mmCIF file with all atom_site columns, C-alpha atoms in Angstrom:
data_model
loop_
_atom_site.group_PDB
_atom_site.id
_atom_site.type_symbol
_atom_site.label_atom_id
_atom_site.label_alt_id
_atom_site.label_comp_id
_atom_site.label_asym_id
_atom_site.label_entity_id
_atom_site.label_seq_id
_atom_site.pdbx_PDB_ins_code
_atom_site.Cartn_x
_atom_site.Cartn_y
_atom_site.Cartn_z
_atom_site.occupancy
_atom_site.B_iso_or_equiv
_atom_site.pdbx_formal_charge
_atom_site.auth_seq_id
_atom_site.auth_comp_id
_atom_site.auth_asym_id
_atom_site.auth_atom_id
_atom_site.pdbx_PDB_model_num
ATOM 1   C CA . UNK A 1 1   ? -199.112 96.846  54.775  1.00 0.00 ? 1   UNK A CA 1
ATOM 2   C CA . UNK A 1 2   ? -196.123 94.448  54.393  1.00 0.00 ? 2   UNK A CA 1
ATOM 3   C CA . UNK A 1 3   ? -195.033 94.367  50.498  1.00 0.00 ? 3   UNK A CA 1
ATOM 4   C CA . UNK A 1 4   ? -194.241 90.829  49.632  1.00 0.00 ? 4   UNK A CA 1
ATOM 5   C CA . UNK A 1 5   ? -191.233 89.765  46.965  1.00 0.00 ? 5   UNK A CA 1
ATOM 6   C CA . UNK A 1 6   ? -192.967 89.324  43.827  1.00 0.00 ? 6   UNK A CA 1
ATOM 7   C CA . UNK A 1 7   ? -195.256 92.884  44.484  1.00 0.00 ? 7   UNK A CA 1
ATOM 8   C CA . UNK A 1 8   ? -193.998 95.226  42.116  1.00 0.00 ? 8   UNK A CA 1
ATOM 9   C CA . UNK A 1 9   ? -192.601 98.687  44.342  1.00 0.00 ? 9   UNK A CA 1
ATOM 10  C CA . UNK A 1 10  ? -193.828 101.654 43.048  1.00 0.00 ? 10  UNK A CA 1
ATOM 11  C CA . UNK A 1 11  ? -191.931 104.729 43.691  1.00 0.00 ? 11  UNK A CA 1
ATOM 12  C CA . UNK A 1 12  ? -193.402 107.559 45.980  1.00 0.00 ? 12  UNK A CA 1
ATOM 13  C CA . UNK A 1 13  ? -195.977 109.446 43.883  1.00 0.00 ? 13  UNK A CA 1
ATOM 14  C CA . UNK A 1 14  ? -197.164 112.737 43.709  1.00 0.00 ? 14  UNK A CA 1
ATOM 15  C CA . UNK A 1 15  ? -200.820 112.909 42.719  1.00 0.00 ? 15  UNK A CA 1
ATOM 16  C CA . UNK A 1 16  ? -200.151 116.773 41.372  1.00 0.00 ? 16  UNK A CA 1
ATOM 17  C CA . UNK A 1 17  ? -196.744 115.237 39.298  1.00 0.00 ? 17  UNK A CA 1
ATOM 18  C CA . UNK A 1 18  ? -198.484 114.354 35.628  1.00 0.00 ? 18  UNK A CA 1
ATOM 19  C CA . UNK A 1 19  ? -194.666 113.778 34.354  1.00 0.00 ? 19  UNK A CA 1
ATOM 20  C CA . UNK A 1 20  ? -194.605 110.013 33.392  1.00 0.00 ? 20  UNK A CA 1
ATOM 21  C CA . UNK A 1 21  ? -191.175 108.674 33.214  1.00 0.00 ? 21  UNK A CA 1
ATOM 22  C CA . UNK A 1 22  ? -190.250 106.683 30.372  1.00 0.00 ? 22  UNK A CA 1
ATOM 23  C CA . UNK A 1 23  ? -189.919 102.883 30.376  1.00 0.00 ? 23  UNK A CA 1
ATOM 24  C CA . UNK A 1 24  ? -186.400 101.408 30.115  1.00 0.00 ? 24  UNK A CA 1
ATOM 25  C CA . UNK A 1 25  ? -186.074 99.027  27.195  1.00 0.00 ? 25  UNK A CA 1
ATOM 26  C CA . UNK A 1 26  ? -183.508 96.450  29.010  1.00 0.00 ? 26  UNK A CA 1
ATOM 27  C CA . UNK A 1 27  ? -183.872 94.023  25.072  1.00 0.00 ? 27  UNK A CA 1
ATOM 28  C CA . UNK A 1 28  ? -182.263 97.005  22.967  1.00 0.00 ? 28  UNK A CA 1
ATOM 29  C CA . UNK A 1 29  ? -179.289 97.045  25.329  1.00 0.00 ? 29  UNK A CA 1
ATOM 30  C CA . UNK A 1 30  ? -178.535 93.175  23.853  1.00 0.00 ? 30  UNK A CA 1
ATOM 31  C CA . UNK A 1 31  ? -179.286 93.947  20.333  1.00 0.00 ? 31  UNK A CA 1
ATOM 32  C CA . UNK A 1 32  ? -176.224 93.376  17.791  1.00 0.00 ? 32  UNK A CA 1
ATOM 33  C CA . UNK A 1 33  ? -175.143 96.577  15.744  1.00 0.00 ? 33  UNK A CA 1
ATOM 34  C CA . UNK A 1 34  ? -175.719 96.386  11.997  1.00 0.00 ? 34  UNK A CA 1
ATOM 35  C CA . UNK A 1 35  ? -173.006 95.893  9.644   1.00 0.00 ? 35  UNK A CA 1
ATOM 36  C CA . UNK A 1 36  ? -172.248 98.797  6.916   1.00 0.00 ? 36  UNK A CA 1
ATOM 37  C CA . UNK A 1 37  ? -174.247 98.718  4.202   1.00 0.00 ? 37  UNK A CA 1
ATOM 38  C CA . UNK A 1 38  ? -170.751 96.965  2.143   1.00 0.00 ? 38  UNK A CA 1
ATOM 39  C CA . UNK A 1 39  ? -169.975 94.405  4.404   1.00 0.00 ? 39  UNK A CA 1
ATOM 40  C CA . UNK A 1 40  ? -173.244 92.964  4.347   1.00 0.00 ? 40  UNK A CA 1
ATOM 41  C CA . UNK A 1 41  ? -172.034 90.466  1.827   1.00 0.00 ? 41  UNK A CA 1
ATOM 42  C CA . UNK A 1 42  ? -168.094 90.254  3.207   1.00 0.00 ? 42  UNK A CA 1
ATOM 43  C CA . UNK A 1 43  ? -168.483 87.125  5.151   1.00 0.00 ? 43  UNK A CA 1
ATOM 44  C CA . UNK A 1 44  ? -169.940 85.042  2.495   1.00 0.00 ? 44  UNK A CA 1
ATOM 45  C CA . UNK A 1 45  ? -167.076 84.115  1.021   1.00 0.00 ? 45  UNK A CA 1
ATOM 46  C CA . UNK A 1 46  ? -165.236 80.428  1.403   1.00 0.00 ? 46  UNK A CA 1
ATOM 47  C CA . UNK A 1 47  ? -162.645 82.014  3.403   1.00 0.00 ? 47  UNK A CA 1
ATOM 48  C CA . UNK A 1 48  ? -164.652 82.744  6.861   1.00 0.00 ? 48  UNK A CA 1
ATOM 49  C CA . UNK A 1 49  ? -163.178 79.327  8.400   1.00 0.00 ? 49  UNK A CA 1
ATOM 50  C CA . UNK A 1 50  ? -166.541 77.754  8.364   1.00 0.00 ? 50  UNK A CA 1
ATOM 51  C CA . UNK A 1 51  ? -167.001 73.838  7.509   1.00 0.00 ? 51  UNK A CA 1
ATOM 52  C CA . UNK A 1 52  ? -168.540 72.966  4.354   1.00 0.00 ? 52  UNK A CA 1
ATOM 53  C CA . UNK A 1 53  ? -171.741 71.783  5.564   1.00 0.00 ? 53  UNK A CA 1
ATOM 54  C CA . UNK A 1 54  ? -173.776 71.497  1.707   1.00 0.00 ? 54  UNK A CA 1
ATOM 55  C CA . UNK A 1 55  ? -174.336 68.270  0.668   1.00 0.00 ? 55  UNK A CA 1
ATOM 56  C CA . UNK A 1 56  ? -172.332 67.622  -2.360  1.00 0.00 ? 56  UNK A CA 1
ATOM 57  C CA . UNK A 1 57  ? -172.789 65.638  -5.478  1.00 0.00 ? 57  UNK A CA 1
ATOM 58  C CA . UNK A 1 58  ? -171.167 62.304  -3.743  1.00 0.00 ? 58  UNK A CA 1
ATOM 59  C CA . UNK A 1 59  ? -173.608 62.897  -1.261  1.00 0.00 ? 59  UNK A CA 1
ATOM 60  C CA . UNK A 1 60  ? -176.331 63.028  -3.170  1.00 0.00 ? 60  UNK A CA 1
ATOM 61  C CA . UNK A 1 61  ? -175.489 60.252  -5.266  1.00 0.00 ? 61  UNK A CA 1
ATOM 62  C CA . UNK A 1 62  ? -175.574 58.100  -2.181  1.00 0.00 ? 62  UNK A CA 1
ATOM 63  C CA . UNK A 1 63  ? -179.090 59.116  -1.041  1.00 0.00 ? 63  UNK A CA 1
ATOM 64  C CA . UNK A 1 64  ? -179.879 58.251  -4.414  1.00 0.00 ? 64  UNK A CA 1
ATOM 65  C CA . UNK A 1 65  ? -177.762 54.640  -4.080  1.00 0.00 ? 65  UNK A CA 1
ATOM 66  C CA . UNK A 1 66  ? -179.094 53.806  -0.920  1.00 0.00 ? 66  UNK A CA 1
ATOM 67  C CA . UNK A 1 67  ? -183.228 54.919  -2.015  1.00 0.00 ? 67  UNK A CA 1
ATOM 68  C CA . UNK A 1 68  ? -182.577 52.731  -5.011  1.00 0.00 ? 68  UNK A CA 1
ATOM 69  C CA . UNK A 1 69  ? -181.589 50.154  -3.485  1.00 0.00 ? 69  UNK A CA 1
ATOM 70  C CA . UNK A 1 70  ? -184.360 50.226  -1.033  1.00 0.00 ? 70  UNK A CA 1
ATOM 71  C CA . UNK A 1 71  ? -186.898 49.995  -3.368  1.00 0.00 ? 71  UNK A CA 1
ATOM 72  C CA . UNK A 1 72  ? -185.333 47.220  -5.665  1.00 0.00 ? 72  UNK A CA 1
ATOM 73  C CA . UNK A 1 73  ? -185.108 45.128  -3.070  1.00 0.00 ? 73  UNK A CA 1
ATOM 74  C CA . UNK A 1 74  ? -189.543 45.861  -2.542  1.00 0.00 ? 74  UNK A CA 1
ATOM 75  C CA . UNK A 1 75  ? -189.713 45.086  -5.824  1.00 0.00 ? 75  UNK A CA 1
ATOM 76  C CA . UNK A 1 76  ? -187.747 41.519  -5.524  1.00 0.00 ? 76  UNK A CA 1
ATOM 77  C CA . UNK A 1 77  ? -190.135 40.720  -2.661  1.00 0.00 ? 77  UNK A CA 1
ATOM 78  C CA . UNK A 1 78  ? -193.107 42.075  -4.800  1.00 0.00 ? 78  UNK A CA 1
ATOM 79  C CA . UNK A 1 79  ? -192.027 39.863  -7.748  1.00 0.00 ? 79  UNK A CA 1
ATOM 80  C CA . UNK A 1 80  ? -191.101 36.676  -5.678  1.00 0.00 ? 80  UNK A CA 1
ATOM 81  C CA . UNK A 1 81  ? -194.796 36.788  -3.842  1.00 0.00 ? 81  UNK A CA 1
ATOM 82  C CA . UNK A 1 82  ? -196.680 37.328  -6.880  1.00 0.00 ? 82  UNK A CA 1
ATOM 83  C CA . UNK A 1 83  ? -195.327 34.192  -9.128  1.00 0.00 ? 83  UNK A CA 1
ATOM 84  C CA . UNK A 1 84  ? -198.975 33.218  -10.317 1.00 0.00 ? 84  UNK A CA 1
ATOM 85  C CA . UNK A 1 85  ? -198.745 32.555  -14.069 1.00 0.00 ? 85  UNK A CA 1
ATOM 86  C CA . UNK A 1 86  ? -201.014 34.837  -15.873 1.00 0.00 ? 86  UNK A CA 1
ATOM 87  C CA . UNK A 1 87  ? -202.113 34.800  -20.060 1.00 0.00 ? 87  UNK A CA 1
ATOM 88  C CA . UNK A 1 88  ? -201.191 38.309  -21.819 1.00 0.00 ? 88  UNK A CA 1
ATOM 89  C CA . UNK A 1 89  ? -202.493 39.385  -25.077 1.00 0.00 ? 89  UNK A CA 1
ATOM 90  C CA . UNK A 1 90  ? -200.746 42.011  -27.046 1.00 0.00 ? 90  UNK A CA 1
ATOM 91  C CA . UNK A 1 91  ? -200.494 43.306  -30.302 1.00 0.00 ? 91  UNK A CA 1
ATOM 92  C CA . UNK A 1 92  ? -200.877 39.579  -31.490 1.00 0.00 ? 92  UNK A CA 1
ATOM 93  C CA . UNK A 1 93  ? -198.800 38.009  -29.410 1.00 0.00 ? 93  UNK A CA 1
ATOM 94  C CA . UNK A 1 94  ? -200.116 35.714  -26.720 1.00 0.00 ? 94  UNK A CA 1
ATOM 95  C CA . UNK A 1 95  ? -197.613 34.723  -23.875 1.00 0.00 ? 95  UNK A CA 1
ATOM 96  C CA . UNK A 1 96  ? -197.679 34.099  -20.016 1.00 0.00 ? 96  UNK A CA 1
ATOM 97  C CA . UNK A 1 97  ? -195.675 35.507  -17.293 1.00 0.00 ? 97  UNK A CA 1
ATOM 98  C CA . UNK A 1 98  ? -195.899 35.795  -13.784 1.00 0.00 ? 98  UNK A CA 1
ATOM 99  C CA . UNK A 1 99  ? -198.084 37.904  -12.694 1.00 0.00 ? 99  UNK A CA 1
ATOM 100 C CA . UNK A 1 100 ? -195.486 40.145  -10.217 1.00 0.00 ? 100 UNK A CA 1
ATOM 101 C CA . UNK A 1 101 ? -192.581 40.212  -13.645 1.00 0.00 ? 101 UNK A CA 1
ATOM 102 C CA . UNK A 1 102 ? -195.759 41.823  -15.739 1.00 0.00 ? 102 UNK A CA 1
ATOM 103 C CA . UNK A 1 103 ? -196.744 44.611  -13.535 1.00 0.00 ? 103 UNK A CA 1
ATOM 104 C CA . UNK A 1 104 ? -192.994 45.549  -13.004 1.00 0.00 ? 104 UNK A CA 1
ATOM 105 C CA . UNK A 1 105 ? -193.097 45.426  -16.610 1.00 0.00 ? 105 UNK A CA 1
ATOM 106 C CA . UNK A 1 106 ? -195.668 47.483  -16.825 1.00 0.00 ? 106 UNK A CA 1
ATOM 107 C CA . UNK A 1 107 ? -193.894 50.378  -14.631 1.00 0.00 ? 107 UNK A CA 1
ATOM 108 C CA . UNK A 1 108 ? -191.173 50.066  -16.150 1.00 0.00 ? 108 UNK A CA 1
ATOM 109 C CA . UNK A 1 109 ? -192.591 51.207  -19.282 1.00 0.00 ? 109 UNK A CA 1
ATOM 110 C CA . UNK A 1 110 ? -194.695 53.961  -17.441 1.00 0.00 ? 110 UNK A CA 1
ATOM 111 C CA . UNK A 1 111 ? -191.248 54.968  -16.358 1.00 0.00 ? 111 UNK A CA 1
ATOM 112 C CA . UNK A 1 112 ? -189.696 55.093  -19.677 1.00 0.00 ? 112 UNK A CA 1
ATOM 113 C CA . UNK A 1 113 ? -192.660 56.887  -21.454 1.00 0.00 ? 113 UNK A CA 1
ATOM 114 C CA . UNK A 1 114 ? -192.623 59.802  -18.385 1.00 0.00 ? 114 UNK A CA 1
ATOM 115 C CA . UNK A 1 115 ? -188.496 60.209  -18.996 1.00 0.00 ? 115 UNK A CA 1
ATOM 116 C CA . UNK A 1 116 ? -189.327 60.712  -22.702 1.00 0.00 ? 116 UNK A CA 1
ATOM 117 C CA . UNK A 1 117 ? -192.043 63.313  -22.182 1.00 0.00 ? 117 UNK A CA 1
ATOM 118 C CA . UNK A 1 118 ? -189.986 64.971  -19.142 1.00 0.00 ? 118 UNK A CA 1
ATOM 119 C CA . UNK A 1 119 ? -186.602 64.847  -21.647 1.00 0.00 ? 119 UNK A CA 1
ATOM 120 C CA . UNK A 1 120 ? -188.591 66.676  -24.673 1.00 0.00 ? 120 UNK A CA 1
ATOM 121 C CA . UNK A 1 121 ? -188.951 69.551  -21.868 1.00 0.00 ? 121 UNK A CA 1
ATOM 122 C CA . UNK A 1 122 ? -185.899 69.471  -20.872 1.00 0.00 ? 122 UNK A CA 1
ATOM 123 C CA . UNK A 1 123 ? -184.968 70.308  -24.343 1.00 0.00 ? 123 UNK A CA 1
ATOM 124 C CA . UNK A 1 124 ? -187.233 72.936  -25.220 1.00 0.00 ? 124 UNK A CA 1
ATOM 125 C CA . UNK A 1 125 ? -186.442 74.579  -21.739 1.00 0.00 ? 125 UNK A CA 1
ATOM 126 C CA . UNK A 1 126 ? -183.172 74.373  -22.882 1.00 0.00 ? 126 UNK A CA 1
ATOM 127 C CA . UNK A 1 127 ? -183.695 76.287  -26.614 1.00 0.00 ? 127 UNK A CA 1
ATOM 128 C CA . UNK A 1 128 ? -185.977 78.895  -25.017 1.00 0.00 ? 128 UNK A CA 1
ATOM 129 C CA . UNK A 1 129 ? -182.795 79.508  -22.495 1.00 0.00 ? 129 UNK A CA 1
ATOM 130 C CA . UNK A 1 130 ? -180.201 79.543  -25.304 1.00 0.00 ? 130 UNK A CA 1
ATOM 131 C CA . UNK A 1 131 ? -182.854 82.103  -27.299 1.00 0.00 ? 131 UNK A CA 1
ATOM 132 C CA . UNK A 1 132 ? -183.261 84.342  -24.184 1.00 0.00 ? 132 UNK A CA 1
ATOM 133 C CA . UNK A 1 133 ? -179.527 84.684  -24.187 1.00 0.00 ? 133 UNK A CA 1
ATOM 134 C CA . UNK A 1 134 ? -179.271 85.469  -27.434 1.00 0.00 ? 134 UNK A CA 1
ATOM 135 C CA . UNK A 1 135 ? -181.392 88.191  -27.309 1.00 0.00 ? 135 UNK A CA 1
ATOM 136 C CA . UNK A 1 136 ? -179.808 89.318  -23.947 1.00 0.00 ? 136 UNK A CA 1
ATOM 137 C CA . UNK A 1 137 ? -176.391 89.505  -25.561 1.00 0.00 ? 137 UNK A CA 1
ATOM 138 C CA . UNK A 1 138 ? -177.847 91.806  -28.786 1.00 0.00 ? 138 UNK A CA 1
ATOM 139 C CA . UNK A 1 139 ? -178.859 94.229  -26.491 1.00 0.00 ? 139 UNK A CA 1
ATOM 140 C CA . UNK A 1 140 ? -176.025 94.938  -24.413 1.00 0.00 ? 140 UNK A CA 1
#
């Protein structure tokens, strides 16, 4: 029977043979070697001639710039479509303002209260840190 390219050619058997030859592994032959145990860690260093590819504080500060800027300008459309006059009473007081300048009002003050409960925190995060390394430094 004719054998056609893609049939796979089997070797001449022996039916009495029960010796099974092993497999060749052809992806092991293209595997890397492993570096020593030591110089796992050697070409982390700023010398390996590698660009500095991390984003930076400048960078960040951009995203930041650019975001910001983005979203005050929503706001400014926000504000200029939403110029019906509406009555406030607060505390007292009784005033009118448009209705877009109250709610950015409104977030703004959202904004300031979160910063003041995210800054207290901050602060105790801060005194538990300086306490842990207190305690660190007594015992060594």
């Amino acid at each position: 029977m004719p054998t056609r390219s893609h049939d796979p050619v089997e070797p001449d058997h022996d039916p009495a043979s029960t010796d099974i030859a092993p497999l060749e592994d052809t992806h092991a032959s293209a595997s890397a070697p492993v570096p020593a145990e030591g110089a796992r860690d050697a070409g982390r260093g700023p010398d390996v001639g590698l660009p500095d590819v991390s984003a930076g504080r400048l960078g960040s500060a951009w995203v930041g710039l650019v975001l910001g800027a983005l979203v005050t300008i929503l706001l400014l459309v926000f504000v200029a479509q939403n110029t019906t006059s509406t009555d406030v009473r607060y505390l007292g007081l009784e005033f009118s303002l448009p209705l877009g300048v109250l709610i950015l009002f409104a977030a703004i003050a959202g904004a300031l209260i979160m910063a003041l409960f995210a800054g207290f925190r901050i602060l105790q995060l801060r005194m538990r840190a300086r306490r842990a390394r207190k305690v660190s430094a007594r015992g060594h």
